[in-house]
């Protein structure tokens, strides 16, 4: 931008940057760069904090994971967890609770589960190299199949989180999706906020309070009235869909 100062034109542009390669971003995924106050130069000193004190958000919203549909028992889980009693909100909460329990029992922490399977596979392969056993060979085949399912689920999970729909799932692109997620999280993270008085807030609790106050004033001055949606605007369900939900 070029703000005018009398007969002079002062050219200003944000040229101070910190550059890091892929290895750096993976080693310090939460690093924070702060531009310090300019004193004698028209450039700012850069303060790089590799271990900022971020508080992880709690109570993340429920998300349907695409990898669930790969399991053959998933339709039965939905049928057993779904019980429509006339209250859609309560029925969805019941379904959500059932899916959360099922996901925890089947997949758990996907990273730990993958690591455990790989250790088991490596141990069995070492035993097979010393002495062949049909039971061990069968066990190796079962673990390979289970590990393949976990890897496919992990890839779909990272692809969904990264919201990258243009890349086809041919080879394992988990690393690419993971890096994309880390980049999006850093871009979307709010580390500072300027209030109406022009003061900068850096404490997470102060930022949260300022955001709540802003939206309360924005939407709380004129209470809105929610009208019932006309049922004719929505297409009716097919008989097969009704049977599935029941």
PDB file of N, CA and C in Angstrom, residues 28-32 49-52:
ATOM      1  N   UNK A  28       8.335 -28.448  14.478  1.00  0.00           N
ATOM      2  CA  UNK A  28       7.723 -27.397  15.301  1.00  0.00           C
ATOM      3  C   UNK A  28       6.393 -26.976  14.671  1.00  0.00           C
ATOM      4  N   UNK A  29       5.374 -27.838  14.748  1.00  0.00           N
ATOM      5  CA  UNK A  29       4.107 -27.538  14.065  1.00  0.00           C
ATOM      6  C   UNK A  29       3.341 -26.367  14.663  1.00  0.00           C
ATOM      7  N   UNK A  30       3.645 -25.983  15.897  1.00  0.00           N
ATOM      8  CA  UNK A  30       2.892 -24.913  16.565  1.00  0.00           C
ATOM      9  C   UNK A  30       3.718 -23.646  16.750  1.00  0.00           C
ATOM     10  N   UNK A  31       4.809 -23.512  15.983  1.00  0.00           N
ATOM     11  CA  UNK A  31       5.671 -22.338  16.158  1.00  0.00           C
ATOM     12  C   UNK A  31       4.896 -21.053  15.834  1.00  0.00           C
ATOM     13  N   UNK A  32       5.266 -19.991  16.521  1.00  0.00           N
ATOM     14  CA  UNK A  32       4.564 -18.715  16.396  1.00  0.00           C
ATOM     15  C   UNK A  32       5.572 -17.618  16.093  1.00  0.00           C
ATOM     16  N   UNK A  49       8.791 -18.275  18.406  1.00  0.00           N
ATOM     17  CA  UNK A  49       8.525 -19.086  19.594  1.00  0.00           C
ATOM     18  C   UNK A  49       8.162 -20.490  19.132  1.00  0.00           C
ATOM     19  N   UNK A  50       9.046 -21.449  19.408  1.00  0.00           N
ATOM     20  CA  UNK A  50       8.824 -22.817  18.915  1.00  0.00           C
ATOM     21  C   UNK A  50       7.921 -23.619  19.844  1.00  0.00           C
ATOM     22  N   UNK A  51       7.703 -23.144  21.060  1.00  0.00           N
ATOM     23  CA  UNK A  51       6.829 -23.852  22.012  1.00  0.00           C
ATOM     24  C   UNK A  51       5.842 -22.874  22.643  1.00  0.00           C
ATOM     25  N   UNK A  52       4.940 -22.315  21.859  1.00  0.00           N
ATOM     26  CA  UNK A  52       3.950 -21.395  22.443  1.00  0.00           C
ATOM     27  C   UNK A  52       2.976 -22.145  23.342  1.00  0.00           C
TER      28      UNK A  52
END
